Amino acid sequence: MSLCVGSDEVELQLSPESGGSVLSLRRRNGPELLARRNWENPVPSAQLLGGYGSTWADLHADYDLAWREQLPNSGAECHVDGVRHPFHGDVWAAPWEVRSTSASQVELTCDRLRLPLVVHRTVAVTGTQVEVTETVRNTVGETQRFCWGHHPVFPAGPSTRLELAGGIVHAEDSSELRAAGLADAVTFPWPRYTSEDGSTVDVSRIPDGPVERLLVVSDLQEPRVVIHGLPDDTSVELTWNGDVWPHLWVWVQVAGSGFPWYGRAAVMGVEPQSSPTTGGLAAGIDDGTALVLAPHAELKSHLTLRIF
């Protein structure tokens, strides 16, 4: 079952049963603005005995793109206190309970986590704007540590451009840098890396051809990004609470080879995140960037998406 909410200008479709994910975002009678999976295989992990062998592979076999959320893990599968946390965390695919709904707003709650946390989310659409407000509550008398992020994914191509006020880029993975004979894990100011021979890579744009990137942008001048060049020459602005999500991960997958893409994807994830490490909750705890929630405490945050 999916839910539709909207305004006179924008309509949004959510799936409470599957991560409370936003499946569709568009202007009324306009083209889809989120990236969606348009291929049938690989088959869902539940159809295979034992799945695909890892939570990373299972997630990507099932992945329908769109807009999902990561909590209490974001990034790599890891173990913390003897508990395995799957790639991108429980909330990604957990069922959410619908608490209330109207034509323009829905309230949902998720408590299907392997940590004693409850997430409450309100999604409200006004004009061309989508407001997401959330509260994470620690339900027990012990401190909890977690990572948290949002993972909206948009179509990507040569007309796509990211606008950021500034920040420091750490290239976790970049096919362009490898092709230029440069190592991954280089650091440079947004948006251009310049090599010693004077050649540059502009990571605010998508080249015409296969490209795979995973960038972490920290020291953001402001918690805001604009994605230009979406269908119908539409732009989308994201702003968020920089105290909770001080980093931005930028994931680009255009015509990459191998499982599960096989050259079929042309997408870009633009992800406000609590931690700069993509190594998951264990790495966030090790480097001190995991969020910490005191006994019975709450953490509130918000994200706004505007279409223009």
Coordinates of C-alpha atoms in Angstrom, one line a residue:
M1 CA 0.0 0.0 0.0
S2 CA 1.2 3.5 -0.7
L3 CA 0.1 6.9 0.5
C4 CA -0.3 10.1 -1.6
V5 CA 0.0 13.5 -0.1
G6 CA 0.5 16.9 -1.8
S7 CA -0.5 20.4 -2.5
D8 CA -2.0 22.1 -5.5
E9 CA 1.5 22.1 -7.1
V10 CA 3.3 19.0 -5.9
E11 CA 2.4 15.4 -5.3
L12 CA 4.4 12.9 -3.3
Q13 CA 3.9 9.1 -2.9
L14 CA 5.2 7.1 0.2
S15 CA 5.5 3.4 1.0
P16 CA 5.0 2.9 4.8
E17 CA 5.6 -0.9 4.5
S18 CA 9.0 -0.4 2.8
G19 CA 11.1 2.0 4.9
G20 CA 8.5 4.8 4.8
S21 CA 10.3 5.6 1.6
V22 CA 9.3 8.4 -0.8
L23 CA 8.6 6.5 -4.0
S24 CA 7.6 9.4 -6.2
L25 CA 8.0 13.2 -6.2
R26 CA 6.7 15.4 -9.0
R27 CA 4.9 18.6 -9.9
R28 CA 1.2 18.0 -10.7
N29 CA 1.1 16.5 -14.2
G30 CA 4.9 16.8 -14.4
P31 CA 7.7 14.2 -14.9
E32 CA 9.1 12.1 -12.1
L33 CA 11.9 13.9 -10.2
L34 CA 13.3 11.0 -8.2
A35 CA 15.3 8.2 -9.9
R36 CA 13.5 4.9 -10.1
R37 CA 14.6 1.4 -10.9
N38 CA 13.5 0.4 -14.4
W39 CA 14.9 -3.1 -14.7
E40 CA 13.6 -6.4 -13.5
N41 CA 16.7 -8.3 -12.4
P42 CA 18.5 -9.2 -10.2
V43 CA 15.6 -10.9 -8.5
P44 CA 14.6 -9.8 -4.9
S45 CA 16.8 -11.3 -2.2
A46 CA 13.8 -13.0 -0.5
Q47 CA 13.4 -15.2 -3.6
L48 CA 16.8 -16.8 -3.1
L49 CA 17.7 -19.2 -0.3
G50 CA 20.2 -17.3 1.8
G51 CA 19.9 -14.2 -0.2
Y52 CA 23.0 -12.9 -2.0
G53 CA 25.5 -13.5 0.7
S54 CA 25.8 -10.0 2.2
T55 CA 23.5 -7.2 3.3
W56 CA 25.1 -4.9 0.8
A57 CA 24.2 -7.3 -2.1
D58 CA 20.7 -8.0 -0.7
L59 CA 20.0 -4.3 -0.4
H60 CA 21.2 -3.6 -3.9
A61 CA 19.2 -6.5 -5.4
D62 CA 16.1 -5.1 -3.8
Y63 CA 16.9 -1.4 -4.3
D64 CA 14.2 0.7 -6.1
L65 CA 16.2 3.9 -5.7
A66 CA 13.8 6.9 -4.9
W67 CA 14.3 8.4 -1.4
R68 CA 15.1 6.3 1.7
E69 CA 16.5 6.9 5.2
Q70 CA 19.5 5.4 7.0
L71 CA 19.4 4.6 10.7
P72 CA 20.9 3.4 13.1
N73 CA 23.6 2.4 10.6
S74 CA 24.7 4.4 7.5
G75 CA 27.3 2.9 5.2
A76 CA 29.0 -0.5 5.5
E77 CA 27.7 -3.5 7.4
C78 CA 29.4 -3.7 10.8
H79 CA 29.3 -5.2 14.2
V80 CA 28.8 -3.2 17.4
D81 CA 28.6 -4.8 20.9
G82 CA 28.2 -8.2 19.2
V83 CA 25.3 -7.1 17.1
R84 CA 25.4 -7.0 13.3
H85 CA 24.1 -3.9 11.7
P86 CA 23.2 -4.3 8.0
F87 CA 24.3 -2.0 5.2
H88 CA 22.5 1.3 5.6
G89 CA 20.6 0.2 8.7
D90 CA 17.2 -1.1 9.8
V91 CA 15.1 1.9 8.9
W92 CA 16.0 1.6 5.2
A93 CA 13.4 -1.2 4.7
A94 CA 11.5 -1.5 8.0
P95 CA 7.7 -1.1 8.1
W96 CA 6.4 2.2 9.5
E97 CA 3.1 2.7 11.3
V98 CA 0.9 5.5 9.9
R99 CA -0.3 7.6 12.9
S100 CA -2.3 10.2 11.0
T101 CA -2.8 11.4 7.4
S102 CA -4.5 14.2 5.5
A103 CA -4.4 15.5 2.0
S104 CA -1.1 17.4 2.6
Q105 CA 0.5 15.6 5.5
V106 CA 1.4 12.2 7.0
E107 CA 2.8 11.2 10.4
L108 CA 4.6 7.9 10.7
T109 CA 6.5 6.0 13.5
C110 CA 9.1 3.3 13.2
D111 CA 10.2 1.1 16.1
R112 CA 11.5 -2.0 14.2
L113 CA 15.1 -1.4 15.0
R114 CA 17.8 -3.6 16.6
L115 CA 18.6 -0.7 18.9
P116 CA 16.0 0.6 21.5
L117 CA 15.2 3.7 19.4
V118 CA 11.9 5.0 18.0
V119 CA 11.7 7.3 15.0
H120 CA 8.7 9.7 14.5
R121 CA 8.5 11.5 11.1
T122 CA 6.1 14.1 9.8
V123 CA 6.0 14.8 6.0
A124 CA 4.1 18.0 5.0
V125 CA 3.7 19.4 1.5
T126 CA 3.0 23.1 1.1
G127 CA 3.1 24.8 -2.3
T128 CA 6.3 23.5 -4.0
Q129 CA 7.9 22.6 -0.7
V130 CA 8.2 19.3 1.2
E131 CA 9.0 19.6 5.0
V132 CA 10.3 16.5 6.8
T133 CA 10.6 16.8 10.6
E134 CA 11.8 13.9 12.7
T135 CA 12.4 12.9 16.3
V136 CA 14.6 9.9 17.4
R137 CA 13.8 8.8 21.0
N138 CA 15.9 6.6 23.2
T139 CA 13.4 4.3 25.0
V140 CA 15.8 2.9 27.6
G141 CA 18.0 4.0 30.5
E142 CA 21.3 3.4 28.6
T143 CA 23.1 5.8 26.2
Q144 CA 22.7 4.8 22.5
R145 CA 25.0 5.6 19.6
F146 CA 23.9 5.6 16.0
C147 CA 24.4 7.1 12.6
W148 CA 21.7 8.8 10.6
G149 CA 21.2 10.0 7.1
H150 CA 18.8 10.7 4.2
H151 CA 19.3 9.1 0.8
P152 CA 17.2 10.8 -1.9
V153 CA 18.3 9.7 -5.4
F154 CA 17.8 11.8 -8.6
P155 CA 18.3 11.1 -12.3
A156 CA 21.8 12.1 -13.5
G157 CA 23.3 13.0 -16.8
P158 CA 25.4 15.7 -18.6
S159 CA 22.9 18.4 -17.8
T160 CA 23.0 17.7 -14.0
R161 CA 24.9 20.1 -11.8
L162 CA 25.2 20.3 -8.1
E163 CA 25.4 23.8 -6.4
L164 CA 27.1 24.0 -3.0
A165 CA 28.3 27.1 -1.2
G166 CA 31.6 25.3 -0.5
G167 CA 33.2 22.5 1.5
I168 CA 36.0 20.0 1.6
V169 CA 35.7 16.9 -0.5
H170 CA 37.1 13.5 0.5
A171 CA 36.9 11.2 -2.5
E172 CA 36.1 7.8 -1.1
D173 CA 35.8 6.4 -4.6
S174 CA 36.1 8.0 -8.0
S175 CA 36.4 6.3 -11.4
E176 CA 37.6 9.6 -12.9
L177 CA 40.5 9.9 -10.4
R178 CA 41.5 6.3 -11.0
A179 CA 41.4 6.9 -14.8
A180 CA 43.7 9.9 -14.3
G181 CA 46.2 7.8 -12.4
L182 CA 45.3 9.3 -9.0
A183 CA 44.5 7.4 -5.9
D184 CA 41.1 7.4 -4.2
A185 CA 40.9 9.1 -0.8
V186 CA 42.3 12.4 -2.0
T187 CA 41.0 15.6 -0.4
F188 CA 40.3 18.9 -2.1
P189 CA 38.0 22.0 -1.9
W190 CA 34.6 21.8 -3.6
P191 CA 34.1 21.4 -6.6
R192 CA 37.4 20.8 -8.5
Y193 CA 40.4 18.6 -8.0
T194 CA 43.5 19.9 -9.8
S195 CA 46.4 17.5 -10.4
E196 CA 50.1 18.4 -10.6
D197 CA 49.9 18.5 -14.4
G198 CA 47.1 21.0 -14.3
S199 CA 44.2 18.7 -15.3
T200 CA 41.0 19.1 -13.4
V201 CA 38.0 17.0 -12.4
D202 CA 34.8 19.0 -11.6
V203 CA 32.7 16.9 -9.3
S204 CA 29.8 19.3 -9.4
R205 CA 28.9 17.9 -12.9
I206 CA 28.2 14.5 -14.4
P207 CA 30.4 13.7 -17.5
D208 CA 29.1 12.1 -20.6
G209 CA 30.1 8.6 -20.1
P210 CA 30.5 5.9 -17.4
V211 CA 31.3 7.4 -14.0
E212 CA 31.2 6.0 -10.4
R213 CA 31.8 8.3 -7.4
L214 CA 31.4 8.3 -3.7
L215 CA 32.3 11.7 -2.2
V216 CA 32.0 13.0 1.3
V217 CA 31.8 16.8 1.6
S218 CA 32.5 18.1 5.1
D219 CA 33.1 21.6 6.5
L220 CA 30.0 22.8 4.6
Q221 CA 29.7 26.5 4.3
E222 CA 25.9 26.0 4.7
P223 CA 23.7 22.9 4.9
R224 CA 22.2 23.4 1.5
V225 CA 22.5 21.8 -2.0
V226 CA 20.7 22.5 -5.2
I227 CA 20.4 19.9 -7.9
H228 CA 20.0 21.5 -11.3
G229 CA 19.1 20.0 -14.7
L230 CA 16.4 17.5 -13.6
P231 CA 13.6 16.6 -16.0
D232 CA 11.8 19.6 -17.5
D233 CA 14.8 21.7 -16.6
T234 CA 13.6 21.5 -12.9
S235 CA 15.8 22.3 -9.9
V236 CA 15.5 20.9 -6.4
E237 CA 16.9 22.6 -3.3
L238 CA 17.6 20.6 -0.2
T239 CA 18.2 22.4 3.2
W240 CA 18.6 20.6 6.5
N241 CA 19.7 20.8 10.1
G242 CA 23.5 21.0 9.9
D243 CA 23.9 20.3 13.6
V244 CA 22.6 16.7 13.1
W245 CA 23.7 16.2 9.5
P246 CA 26.9 18.2 9.1
H247 CA 28.2 16.2 6.1
L248 CA 26.9 15.5 2.6
W249 CA 27.6 12.3 0.8
V250 CA 27.4 12.5 -3.0
W251 CA 27.0 9.1 -4.7
V252 CA 27.0 8.9 -8.5
Q253 CA 26.3 5.8 -10.5
V254 CA 26.2 6.3 -14.3
A255 CA 26.6 3.3 -16.6
G256 CA 28.7 1.4 -14.1
S257 CA 29.4 -2.2 -14.8
G258 CA 28.8 -5.3 -12.6
F259 CA 26.2 -6.2 -10.0
P260 CA 23.5 -4.9 -9.8
W261 CA 23.8 -2.1 -12.3
Y262 CA 25.2 -3.8 -15.5
G263 CA 25.4 -0.4 -17.2
R264 CA 21.7 0.4 -16.7
A265 CA 21.8 3.2 -14.0
A266 CA 22.1 6.9 -14.4
V267 CA 21.5 8.2 -10.9
M268 CA 22.9 10.5 -8.2
G269 CA 22.3 10.2 -4.4
V270 CA 22.6 13.5 -2.5
E271 CA 22.7 12.5 1.2
P272 CA 22.8 14.7 4.3
Q273 CA 24.6 12.6 6.9
S274 CA 25.6 12.6 10.5
S275 CA 29.0 11.1 10.0
P276 CA 31.8 11.6 7.4
T277 CA 32.8 8.0 7.5
T278 CA 31.1 5.5 5.1
G279 CA 32.4 2.6 7.2
G280 CA 29.2 2.4 9.2
L281 CA 28.3 2.8 12.8
A282 CA 31.4 1.0 14.1
A283 CA 33.7 3.4 12.3
G284 CA 31.6 6.3 13.5
I285 CA 32.0 5.2 17.1
D286 CA 35.8 4.7 16.5
D287 CA 36.3 8.2 15.1
G288 CA 33.9 9.9 17.5
T289 CA 31.3 11.1 14.9
A290 CA 28.5 8.8 15.8
L291 CA 25.4 10.5 17.3
V292 CA 25.0 10.0 21.0
L293 CA 21.6 9.9 22.7
A294 CA 21.4 10.0 26.5
P295 CA 19.0 7.7 28.4
H296 CA 15.3 8.5 27.5
A297 CA 16.5 11.6 25.5
E298 CA 15.2 12.8 22.1
L299 CA 17.0 14.2 19.1
K300 CA 15.0 16.3 16.6
S301 CA 15.9 17.3 13.1
H302 CA 14.4 18.6 9.9
L303 CA 14.9 18.6 6.1
T304 CA 13.2 20.8 3.5
L305 CA 13.0 20.1 -0.2
R306 CA 11.9 22.8 -2.6
I307 CA 11.1 22.4 -6.3
F308 CA 11.6 25.3 -8.7

